[in-house]
Every structure is written in C-alpha cells, then in structure tokens.
Short mmCIF file of C-alpha atoms in Angstrom, two decimals:
data_model
loop_
_atom_site.label_atom_id
_atom_site.label_comp_id
_atom_site.label_asym_id
_atom_site.label_seq_id
_atom_site.Cartn_x
_atom_site.Cartn_y
_atom_site.Cartn_z
CA MET A 1 81.29 101.84 125.75
CA GLU A 2 83.39 99.32 127.81
CA GLU A 3 84.79 100.33 131.70
CA PRO A 4 88.85 100.85 131.56
CA ASN A 5 90.48 98.78 134.22
CA THR A 6 92.08 100.56 135.79
CA LEU A 7 94.95 98.54 137.06
CA LEU A 8 96.01 97.67 133.78
CA THR A 9 95.37 101.55 133.23
CA ILE A 10 98.37 102.20 135.56
CA VAL A 11 100.29 99.26 134.67
CA GLY A 12 100.95 99.87 131.36
CA LEU A 13 101.08 103.94 131.30
CA VAL A 14 103.75 102.34 134.24
CA ILE A 15 105.61 101.00 131.46
CA ILE A 16 105.21 103.40 128.62
CA ILE A 17 106.39 105.97 130.35
CA SER A 18 109.33 104.15 131.94
CA ILE A 19 110.45 103.55 128.80
CA VAL A 20 109.96 106.84 127.50
CA ALA A 21 111.82 107.93 130.42
CA MET A 22 114.63 106.01 130.41
CA LEU A 23 115.63 106.26 126.77
CA ILE A 24 115.61 110.25 126.77
CA MET A 25 117.93 110.08 129.62
CA LYS A 26 119.64 107.12 128.03
CA LYS A 27 119.90 104.83 130.23
CA ILE A 28 118.42 102.25 128.42
CA SER A 29 118.46 100.87 124.90
CA PRO A 30 115.38 101.17 122.73
CA VAL A 31 115.58 97.02 122.30
CA VAL A 32 116.19 96.61 126.51
CA GLY A 33 113.35 98.99 127.59
CA MET A 34 111.39 97.64 124.96
CA ILE A 35 111.31 94.00 125.64
CA LEU A 36 112.47 93.99 129.12
CA ILE A 37 109.74 96.20 131.41
CA PRO A 38 106.85 95.42 129.23
CA VAL A 39 107.97 91.34 130.66
CA ILE A 40 107.90 93.05 133.84
CA GLY A 41 104.85 94.49 133.31
CA ALA A 42 102.74 91.57 132.50
CA LEU A 43 104.48 89.41 135.22
CA VAL A 44 103.04 92.11 137.74
CA ILE A 45 99.62 91.60 136.71
CA GLY A 46 99.28 88.56 137.03
CA HIS A 47 100.32 86.54 133.95
CA GLY A 48 102.53 83.55 133.18
CA PHE A 49 105.03 83.37 131.37
CA GLY A 50 103.20 80.37 128.93
CA ASP A 51 101.38 83.43 128.65
CA ILE A 52 103.55 85.76 127.87
CA ARG A 53 105.43 83.34 124.92
CA LYS A 54 101.88 83.71 123.28
CA TYR A 55 101.96 87.63 123.30
CA VAL A 56 105.18 87.61 122.65
CA GLU A 57 104.58 85.34 119.23
CA SER A 58 101.73 87.01 118.59
CA GLY A 59 104.15 90.71 117.68
CA ILE A 60 106.92 89.09 116.46
CA ASP A 61 104.17 87.07 113.61
CA GLN A 62 103.33 91.20 113.20
CA VAL A 63 106.79 92.81 112.79
CA PHE A 64 109.03 89.20 110.88
CA ASN A 65 108.87 90.46 107.82
CA VAL A 66 108.95 93.70 107.92
CA ALA A 67 112.24 93.34 110.31
CA ILE A 68 113.59 90.78 106.99
CA MET A 69 112.93 93.84 104.77
CA PHE A 70 114.88 95.41 106.46
CA ILE A 71 117.77 93.91 107.38
CA PHE A 72 118.52 93.26 103.32
CA ALA A 73 117.59 96.59 101.92
CA ILE A 74 119.73 98.58 104.24
CA ILE A 75 122.45 95.53 103.44
CA TYR A 76 121.14 96.08 99.47
CA PHE A 77 121.44 99.78 99.33
CA SER A 78 125.04 99.98 101.29
CA ILE A 79 126.27 98.02 98.52
CA ILE A 80 125.27 99.57 95.90
CA SER A 81 126.63 102.80 97.39
CA ASP A 82 130.04 100.92 98.51
CA SER A 83 130.22 100.28 93.71
CA GLY A 84 130.59 104.52 93.82
CA LEU A 85 126.75 104.74 91.74
CA PHE A 86 125.90 107.94 93.27
CA ARG A 87 129.27 109.56 92.94
CA PRO A 88 128.62 110.55 89.26
CA PHE A 89 125.45 112.27 90.09
CA VAL A 90 126.39 114.52 92.91
CA ARG A 91 129.37 115.17 90.81
CA GLY A 92 127.49 116.65 88.28
CA MET A 93 124.96 118.66 90.36
CA ILE A 94 128.41 120.32 92.02
CA LYS A 95 129.18 121.20 88.41
CA LEU A 96 125.92 122.28 87.85
CA THR A 97 125.70 124.67 90.54
CA ARG A 98 128.78 127.12 88.25
CA GLY A 99 128.89 129.04 91.60
CA ASN A 100 125.24 130.12 91.71
CA ILE A 101 123.84 130.42 95.02
CA ILE A 102 120.33 130.10 94.52
CA ILE A 103 120.98 126.85 92.43
CA VAL A 104 123.58 125.29 95.26
CA ALA A 105 120.41 124.99 97.72
CA ILE A 106 118.21 124.11 94.55
CA VAL A 107 121.15 120.63 94.21
CA THR A 108 121.25 120.68 97.69
CA THR A 109 118.09 119.80 97.84
CA ILE A 110 118.33 117.66 95.11
CA ILE A 111 121.39 115.19 96.39
CA GLY A 112 119.23 114.64 99.33
CA THR A 113 116.45 113.37 97.92
CA PHE A 114 118.33 111.01 95.61
CA ALA A 115 121.09 110.35 98.83
CA GLN A 116 118.27 109.04 101.24
CA LEU A 117 117.08 106.58 98.64
CA ASP A 118 118.97 103.80 100.89
CA GLY A 119 116.78 104.94 104.05
CA ALA A 120 119.48 105.50 106.03
CA GLY A 121 120.99 109.07 106.95
CA ALA A 122 124.39 109.01 107.42
CA THR A 123 124.76 107.65 104.07
CA THR A 124 123.60 111.03 103.47
CA PHE A 125 125.38 112.81 104.74
CA LEU A 126 128.42 110.94 104.52
CA LEU A 127 128.31 111.54 101.17
CA ALA A 128 126.51 115.10 100.36
CA ILE A 129 128.84 116.85 102.82
CA PRO A 130 132.12 116.42 102.55
CA ALA A 131 131.15 117.13 98.66
CA LEU A 132 129.09 120.47 98.69
CA LEU A 133 130.72 122.14 102.02
CA PRO A 134 134.21 123.17 100.34
CA LEU A 135 131.53 125.16 97.96
CA TYR A 136 129.37 126.30 100.67
CA ARG A 137 132.86 127.96 102.16
CA ALA A 138 134.18 129.08 99.36
CA LEU A 139 130.67 131.20 98.24
CA LYS A 140 130.51 132.06 102.09
CA MET A 141 127.25 130.13 102.48
CA SER A 142 126.31 128.93 106.12
CA PRO A 143 127.08 125.11 106.85
CA TYR A 144 123.86 125.34 108.96
CA LEU A 145 121.75 126.24 105.40
CA LEU A 146 123.43 123.22 103.82
CA VAL A 147 122.53 120.63 107.48
CA LEU A 148 118.99 121.87 106.81
CA LEU A 149 118.68 121.65 103.49
CA LEU A 150 119.69 117.42 103.64
CA ALA A 151 117.89 117.50 106.15
CA LEU A 152 114.39 118.37 105.29
CA SER A 153 114.90 116.69 101.38
CA ALA A 154 116.45 113.06 103.35
CA ALA A 155 113.37 113.08 105.63
CA ILE A 156 110.36 113.49 103.28
CA ILE A 157 111.84 110.72 101.14
CA ASN A 158 112.30 108.96 104.59
CA MET A 159 108.72 107.88 104.56
CA VAL A 160 109.73 104.99 101.30
CA PRO A 161 109.29 101.16 102.91
CA TRP A 162 112.46 100.54 104.13
CA GLY A 163 113.06 103.86 105.99
CA GLY A 164 112.67 103.90 109.78
CA PRO A 165 109.29 105.84 109.78
CA MET A 166 107.67 103.95 107.77
CA ALA A 167 108.76 100.22 109.09
CA ARG A 168 107.83 101.28 112.62
CA THR A 169 105.00 102.53 111.69
CA ALA A 170 103.48 99.21 109.56
CA SER A 171 104.55 97.81 113.09
CA VAL A 172 102.06 99.05 115.31
CA LEU A 173 100.15 98.86 112.40
CA LYS A 174 100.84 95.11 112.02
CA VAL A 175 100.53 95.80 108.62
CA ASP A 176 101.57 93.02 106.82
CA ASN A 177 102.94 94.41 103.97
CA ILE A 178 104.29 97.63 103.73
CA ASN A 179 104.05 98.58 100.14
CA ASP A 180 100.06 98.87 101.32
CA LEU A 181 100.57 102.03 103.45
CA TRP A 182 103.47 103.50 101.08
CA TYR A 183 100.95 103.66 97.66
CA GLN A 184 99.47 105.68 100.37
CA VAL A 185 101.49 108.39 101.41
CA ILE A 186 103.85 108.67 97.49
CA PRO A 187 101.10 111.68 96.48
CA ILE A 188 102.13 113.21 99.74
CA GLN A 189 106.39 112.65 99.16
CA LEU A 190 105.88 114.18 96.06
CA VAL A 191 104.80 117.58 96.62
CA GLY A 192 106.73 117.54 99.49
CA ILE A 193 109.59 117.43 96.97
CA VAL A 194 108.44 120.15 95.43
CA LEU A 195 108.28 121.89 98.17
CA ALA A 196 110.94 121.78 99.60
CA ILE A 197 112.75 122.47 96.02
CA LEU A 198 110.58 126.39 96.33
CA PHE A 199 112.07 126.17 99.86
CA SER A 200 115.18 126.54 99.09
CA ILE A 201 115.03 128.37 96.45
CA TYR A 202 113.92 130.97 98.86
CA LEU A 203 116.51 129.90 101.48
CA GLY A 204 118.91 130.56 98.34
CA ILE A 205 117.35 134.14 97.78
CA ARG A 206 118.05 134.79 101.71
CA GLU A 207 120.83 133.68 102.14
CA LYS A 208 122.33 135.46 98.92
CA ARG A 209 120.40 138.91 100.30
CA ARG A 210 122.42 137.90 103.84
CA ILE A 211 126.26 137.56 101.93
CA ALA A 212 125.52 140.72 100.24
CA LYS A 213 125.17 142.97 103.36
CA ALA A 214 127.49 141.04 105.40
CA PHE A 215 130.39 141.09 102.72
CA PRO A 216 129.63 144.18 100.97
CA ASN A 217 132.93 145.08 99.48
CA GLU A 218 133.64 141.77 97.64
CA ASP A 219 130.54 141.76 94.01
CA VAL A 220 132.02 138.63 93.17
CA VAL A 221 133.31 135.53 94.48
CA LYS A 222 135.51 133.82 93.18
CA ILE A 223 135.81 129.39 93.25
CA ASN A 224 137.55 127.37 91.53
CA MET A 225 134.94 124.04 90.89
CA ASP A 226 137.59 122.01 88.83
CA GLU A 227 139.68 122.35 92.80
CA ILE A 228 136.26 121.39 94.04
CA ILE A 229 135.61 118.93 92.22
CA ALA A 230 138.88 117.55 92.48
CA ASN A 231 138.68 117.30 96.36
CA TYR A 232 136.06 115.31 96.61
CA GLU A 233 136.90 112.92 94.59
CA LYS A 234 140.41 112.33 96.51
CA ASP A 235 137.68 112.37 99.83
CA GLN A 236 135.53 109.52 98.00
CA GLU A 237 138.83 107.44 97.50
CA GLU A 238 140.55 108.06 100.28
CA ASN A 239 137.14 107.01 102.66
CA ALA A 240 136.64 103.94 100.14
CA THR A 241 137.09 100.56 102.58
CA ILE A 242 136.62 98.60 99.47
CA LYS A 243 137.96 98.11 95.78
CA GLY A 244 135.01 96.86 93.75
CA GLU A 245 134.63 96.02 90.06
CA ALA A 246 132.80 98.78 89.73
CA THR A 247 136.51 101.32 89.96
CA LYS A 248 137.84 98.72 87.21
CA HIS A 249 134.68 98.33 84.68
CA THR A 250 132.08 101.90 84.39
CA TYR A 251 129.32 99.60 83.38
CA ILE A 252 129.19 97.85 86.49
CA LEU A 253 127.70 100.89 87.43
CA TRP A 254 125.31 101.28 85.10
CA LEU A 255 124.73 97.31 85.58
CA ASN A 256 123.29 98.60 89.46
CA LEU A 257 121.63 101.03 88.74
CA ILE A 258 119.60 99.19 85.77
CA LEU A 259 119.20 96.35 89.40
CA THR A 260 118.44 99.56 92.12
CA VAL A 261 115.34 99.96 88.72
CA ILE A 262 114.09 96.07 89.05
CA VAL A 263 114.65 95.66 92.57
CA VAL A 264 112.26 98.54 93.17
CA ALA A 265 109.88 97.96 90.22
CA MET A 266 109.09 94.26 91.65
CA MET A 267 108.22 95.82 94.83
CA LEU A 268 106.33 98.80 93.92
CA LEU A 269 104.41 96.93 90.70
CA ASP A 270 104.07 93.64 94.30
CA ILE A 271 105.64 91.30 91.57
CA VAL A 272 107.47 89.62 94.96
CA PRO A 273 106.91 91.01 98.70
CA PRO A 274 109.41 93.93 99.52
CA GLU A 275 111.23 91.61 102.53
CA PHE A 276 112.13 88.59 98.84
CA ALA A 277 112.70 92.12 96.11
CA PHE A 278 115.86 92.96 98.73
CA MET A 279 117.39 89.39 99.30
CA LEU A 280 116.88 88.47 95.06
CA GLY A 281 119.05 92.02 95.24
CA VAL A 282 121.84 91.11 97.50
CA ALA A 283 122.13 88.27 95.77
CA ILE A 284 122.74 89.81 93.14
CA ALA A 285 124.79 93.15 93.64
CA LEU A 286 127.24 90.99 95.78
CA PRO A 287 128.76 88.60 92.69
CA LEU A 288 127.86 91.39 90.55
CA ASN A 289 129.99 94.65 92.77
CA PHE A 290 132.77 92.17 94.29
CA ARG A 291 133.84 88.84 92.54
CA ASP A 292 135.88 87.65 95.82
CA VAL A 293 133.88 85.65 98.23
CA ASP A 294 135.82 86.54 100.86
CA GLU A 295 135.74 90.36 100.15
CA GLN A 296 130.92 90.08 99.29
CA MET A 297 131.46 88.28 102.90
CA GLU A 298 133.46 91.17 104.60
CA ARG A 299 130.52 93.89 102.71
CA ILE A 300 128.05 92.09 104.54
CA ARG A 301 129.93 92.49 108.19
CA ALA A 302 130.94 95.76 106.95
CA HIS A 303 126.70 96.96 106.96
CA ALA A 304 125.32 94.18 108.73
CA PRO A 305 125.79 95.75 111.85
CA ASN A 306 123.49 99.41 111.37
CA ALA A 307 121.00 96.59 109.42
CA LEU A 308 120.62 93.63 112.49
CA MET A 309 120.41 97.13 114.70
CA MET A 310 116.99 98.36 113.49
CA ALA A 311 116.31 94.82 112.34
CA ALA A 312 116.16 94.12 116.15
CA VAL A 313 114.44 97.47 117.59
CA ILE A 314 111.42 96.54 115.26
CA LEU A 315 111.78 92.64 116.06
CA ALA A 316 111.67 93.74 120.22
CA ALA A 317 108.84 96.98 119.33
CA GLY A 318 106.56 93.35 118.44
CA VAL A 319 107.16 92.22 121.77
CA PHE A 320 106.03 95.14 123.41
CA LEU A 321 103.39 95.73 121.25
CA GLY A 322 102.48 91.81 121.98
CA ILE A 323 101.95 92.04 125.56
CA LEU A 324 100.86 95.87 125.85
CA ASN A 325 98.09 94.59 122.76
CA GLU A 326 96.88 91.11 124.25
CA THR A 327 96.83 91.94 127.94
CA GLY A 328 94.58 95.01 126.93
CA MET A 329 96.55 97.36 128.44
CA LEU A 330 96.51 99.48 125.63
CA GLU A 331 92.83 99.05 125.54
CA SER A 332 92.36 100.04 128.68
CA ILE A 333 94.62 103.55 128.58
CA ALA A 334 93.46 104.01 125.81
CA LEU A 335 89.40 104.20 127.34
CA SER A 336 91.34 105.51 130.20
CA LEU A 337 91.68 108.75 127.49
CA ILE A 338 88.37 109.28 125.81
CA ALA A 339 87.10 108.88 129.49
CA VAL A 340 88.96 112.74 130.69
CA LEU A 341 89.26 114.08 127.24
CA PRO A 342 86.11 116.50 126.43
CA THR A 343 84.29 115.27 123.06
CA VAL A 344 84.54 118.03 120.71
CA VAL A 345 88.95 116.84 121.18
CA GLY A 346 88.91 113.11 120.00
CA PRO A 347 88.23 113.29 116.51
CA TYR A 348 90.89 115.19 115.88
CA LEU A 349 93.40 114.24 118.46
CA HIS A 350 95.38 112.02 115.86
CA ILE A 351 95.89 116.25 114.20
CA ILE A 352 97.12 117.67 117.85
CA ILE A 353 99.04 115.07 117.78
CA GLY A 354 100.55 115.08 114.57
CA VAL A 355 100.90 119.29 114.55
CA LEU A 356 103.11 118.04 118.18
CA GLY A 357 105.11 115.73 115.69
CA VAL A 358 108.42 117.45 115.57
CA PRO A 359 108.33 118.94 119.37
CA LEU A 360 107.27 115.41 120.94
CA ASP A 361 110.78 114.06 118.70
CA LEU A 362 112.87 116.86 120.32
CA LEU A 363 111.76 115.38 124.01
CA THR A 364 111.28 111.62 123.34
CA SER A 365 112.82 109.95 120.98
CA THR A 366 111.57 108.27 117.86
CA ASP A 367 111.10 105.14 119.03
CA ALA A 368 109.13 106.43 121.77
CA TYR A 369 106.92 108.58 119.98
CA TYR A 370 106.03 105.47 117.43
CA PHE A 371 106.25 102.51 119.88
CA ALA A 372 104.49 103.92 123.12
CA ILE A 373 102.79 107.34 121.57
CA LEU A 374 101.63 106.34 118.23
CA PRO A 375 100.06 103.24 119.74
CA ILE A 376 97.54 105.30 121.95
CA VAL A 377 96.71 107.88 119.75
CA GLU A 378 95.65 105.47 117.25
CA SER A 379 93.95 103.36 120.17
CA THR A 380 92.05 106.39 121.23
CA ALA A 381 91.30 107.80 117.71
CA SER A 382 89.67 104.54 117.15
CA GLN A 383 87.26 104.49 119.30
CA PHE A 384 85.82 108.11 117.89
CA GLY A 385 86.09 106.24 113.94
CA VAL A 386 88.95 107.71 112.81
CA PRO A 387 90.54 104.78 110.79
CA SER A 388 93.76 103.32 112.55
CA GLN A 389 95.84 104.56 108.82
CA SER A 390 94.91 108.01 109.06
CA THR A 391 96.22 108.26 112.60
CA ALA A 392 98.62 107.22 111.78
CA PHE A 393 99.50 109.26 108.42
CA SER A 394 98.86 111.50 110.14
CA LEU A 395 101.12 111.26 113.62
CA MET A 396 104.16 110.07 110.36
CA ILE A 397 103.79 113.11 108.35
CA GLY A 398 103.91 115.81 111.03
CA ASN A 399 106.69 114.21 112.92
CA VAL A 400 108.82 112.76 109.81
CA ILE A 401 110.43 116.41 108.92
CA GLY A 402 111.55 116.16 112.42
CA THR A 403 113.57 113.50 111.91
CA PHE A 404 116.99 114.70 111.48
CA VAL A 405 116.67 117.87 114.27
CA SER A 406 116.06 115.89 117.04
CA PRO A 407 119.57 115.16 119.49
CA PHE A 408 118.09 112.02 119.88
CA ALA A 409 119.30 110.57 116.11
CA PRO A 410 122.68 109.49 115.47
CA ALA A 411 123.20 110.36 111.78
CA VAL A 412 122.37 114.19 113.01
CA TRP A 413 125.27 114.46 115.29
CA LEU A 414 127.33 112.40 112.47
CA ALA A 415 125.74 115.85 110.09
CA VAL A 416 126.86 118.48 112.59
CA GLY A 417 130.94 116.94 113.38
CA LEU A 418 131.03 116.77 109.39
CA ALA A 419 129.61 120.59 108.75
CA GLU A 420 131.94 121.67 111.76
CA ILE A 421 128.39 122.72 112.84
CA ASN A 422 127.15 123.18 116.80
CA MET A 423 123.94 121.14 117.39
CA GLY A 424 122.55 123.74 120.14
CA ARG A 425 122.50 126.11 117.31
CA TYR A 426 121.28 123.93 114.26
CA ILE A 427 118.28 123.13 116.35
CA LYS A 428 117.46 126.57 116.72
CA TYR A 429 118.40 127.02 113.19
CA ALA A 430 116.05 124.85 111.82
CA PHE A 431 114.11 123.84 114.71
CA PHE A 432 111.17 126.64 113.24
CA TRP A 433 111.60 125.92 109.59
CA VAL A 434 111.09 122.37 109.71
CA TRP A 435 108.51 122.69 111.87
CA GLY A 436 106.59 125.24 110.41
CA PHE A 437 107.12 122.35 106.95
CA SER A 438 105.89 120.17 108.49
CA ILE A 439 102.25 122.18 108.76
CA LEU A 440 102.41 122.56 106.00
CA MET A 441 102.94 118.61 104.91
CA LEU A 442 100.15 117.95 107.20
CA PHE A 443 97.51 120.39 105.81
CA ILE A 444 97.91 119.44 102.39
CA ALA A 445 97.74 115.38 103.18
CA ILE A 446 94.29 116.58 105.15
CA LEU A 447 92.82 118.58 101.67
CA MET A 448 94.68 115.28 99.41
CA GLY A 449 92.29 112.94 101.80
CA ILE A 450 96.00 110.86 103.25
CA VAL A 451 94.66 111.89 106.85
CA THR A 452 90.90 112.76 107.30
CA ILE A 453 89.20 114.53 109.98
#
C-alpha cells in the first residue's frame, strides 16, 4: 500500500475542516468556500495557476451535465407547479380524509410523496402545509406531526436525479449519467414509501389516542370539509403569482400531466440524456402554459434563482473535488485514515457513517456532508475493497431521510414558519423518529444488496 504524504494530508484536512466549519458558522456560502479555499490550498503546496486550471477543468467536466440537468429540471417542475397541476390532487386528498385522524396522517404522507416529485422541498411545504394545517387544527392534531410526515415522505422521494442528494452524489462519484445511480435506488424508494405509509398509520393511531386523552369530553370533533377546501382554494388563488393558460382551459392540466409522464419516461428509458429531457420539457411547457413571450420570460426569471443556486453549488463542488483529487490530497487523507483505523473497522466504515447520517446532517450541512465527508469515506472504504457506489448509497440513504429535519436546510425554516411551530421543538419531536427510520432504510438496503458489506 502507498504511503500517505503528510503535507498533502494536512493541507487537505485543513481545506475540508475550514469549509465545514465556516459553513456551520455561516461565515461563507458553499460556492465561495468550495472555490476559494481549495485554490488557496493548492497554491500553498506549490501548484501554480496553470496546474490549478487543469484540475478545475477536470472537476467541472465531471459535474457539468448534472448542473445543466438541475437548472432545467427545477425550471420545468416549477412551471408545471405554476400551472396548478397538483391542486386537484391535493383537493381530492383532503376530501378523502373525511375528518378521520388516521386517514389524514396517511393522506399527508401521500401528498408529501407526490409534491416532492419536483425535487424542491420548498414547493412541497408551500403546496401541502396551507392546505392541511386547517384540517389538523380542526381535528386538534399536532402541526409537528404534519411537518414530520411531509418531511419523511418528501425525503424518500428526494433521491430522484433532480434532487439535491443524488446530484451531489453523482458529482462526487464523477458519474456522467445520473440515471445509472437512480435505477439502483428505486427499489429502496418504493420500499421507503410503503414504510412511510405504515409509519403514518402508527403515528395516526398514536395521535388519535393523544387527542382522546387530551380532550376526553369531546367524543366527536365536528369539522366543515367544504369550508377547509374553500379556504385552501382561496389561499392558492391569493398566492398565485401569474395566471397561465391552465386557469382558462382545464385541458391544459391534462396536457401538463401527459408531458410530465413523457419527460420522465424519456429519462427513465434512457431515450435521451436527463438534461436534454428537461430541456425539451421546458421548451414545450413554457408556450403550453404561457402564450405571451413576456410571461414566459417572467416565469424563467422567477425560477432561475433557485435553479442557478443549486447549479452553482454543483459546479463549485467540481472545483473542490477536482483540486483535491488531482493534487492527491484526497487519496493521501484516505491513506492516513487507513493507517490509524483498526483493520476490522475499515470494511464497515461506510455503514458506520451511514448510520450516523442524520446526526451528521445536523452537525454539518448537506453540502459539507456530501462534498467533504463522502469523498473521504469513499476513498478510505475503497482501499478495503468496498465499491464506490455502495459507499455513496450507504451515506445517502443514511442521510437523506434527515434532509428536512436539519436547521441547515432553508426549506425546513419555511415549513416551520408555515406551520407556525418552533424549530427547536420540531427537531426534538422529529429527530429520533427520523433517525430510526433512516437506520431501518439502510438495513433494508443492505438486505436488498443496494449497499454491500
């Protein structure tokens, strides 16, 4: 086995620790940290800008397609959401509950599952919480349960290619076709959805008992479902930023649904690359929903900030990983870690970190977890013969369920605000449920062979 280079190890660790620490303290943005600090580190160990340019080009080449896909996927699903495609579904789900506490819990999970198909947690919470919160209040159900069920189901779906965790994982592994990764985790996503529904039944029963105990004199809670639905419709209309063709012609919603199925099918069946599938989707969805050219440009301007922010993080990660890989810092860190690790621990390192995925997300941030911790664990575990994808899946499955519990996720603050609850109490309420669920998912992934030991 090669000997680690002490200087490379020290500088590499300083780079990673500096980025993680400054992200935690909110001193820098991920883009600034993952570009500036690695460049300074490369200069310190004697590499000139000519070398750094090659390292950066190498890193960006690996993540460019993922960044492009992200831009167009977010814009596409945002346009579809603008059209109101999901509103009839949410309205139907609310009607379906009929005021039954257990059914409300199940429907909350189902809504979170479908609403998260756009890969944006903010959209999920904006769509679901205003619709369901009046129902929860009328039934005296806890708003903390509402956010927990949405967070859990949304996190499972968040492993789609246009979701943050999968995009970050593909960037670290330098996988050009992100579908290659997603195909392998689809089974655990399906299992996760079933488990989430079963879990919602349990929590619904538990919530029903709590309400019965807290309000013993109220045998039946009377609610007006028509009033709740009317308030939901009014809220959605008031928050609508623009009136598209779907508000004039109902058949446009059906065309949007058909278009979405076609775009996802083209990507799933590998007819075209993911980024091109969403490019085509945007090119068709814009004129379909907004006939006026100025309105089309306005929709792009409205959603471009979210799309470009994530794409910028992915490209900055390319710079970070390109420099750490090409200079040999990452390999040297892994070799140094192997030297101090007990031999018996090495082959299970990815499992250990996967089990700790949720608390690590609360201690660091999603970007720090995927771009700082994952590369080190992947490099180290590979020295013990663990496949890179197995390591990545272990860390992603162990962490992704905690995505919407971490205070580092802006969408969580949005959810807390919409539900009018306290962040600290929410974390206390949800943390152990979410952590236990993530460990169960990881164990099942091992049994299914998605994660190998």
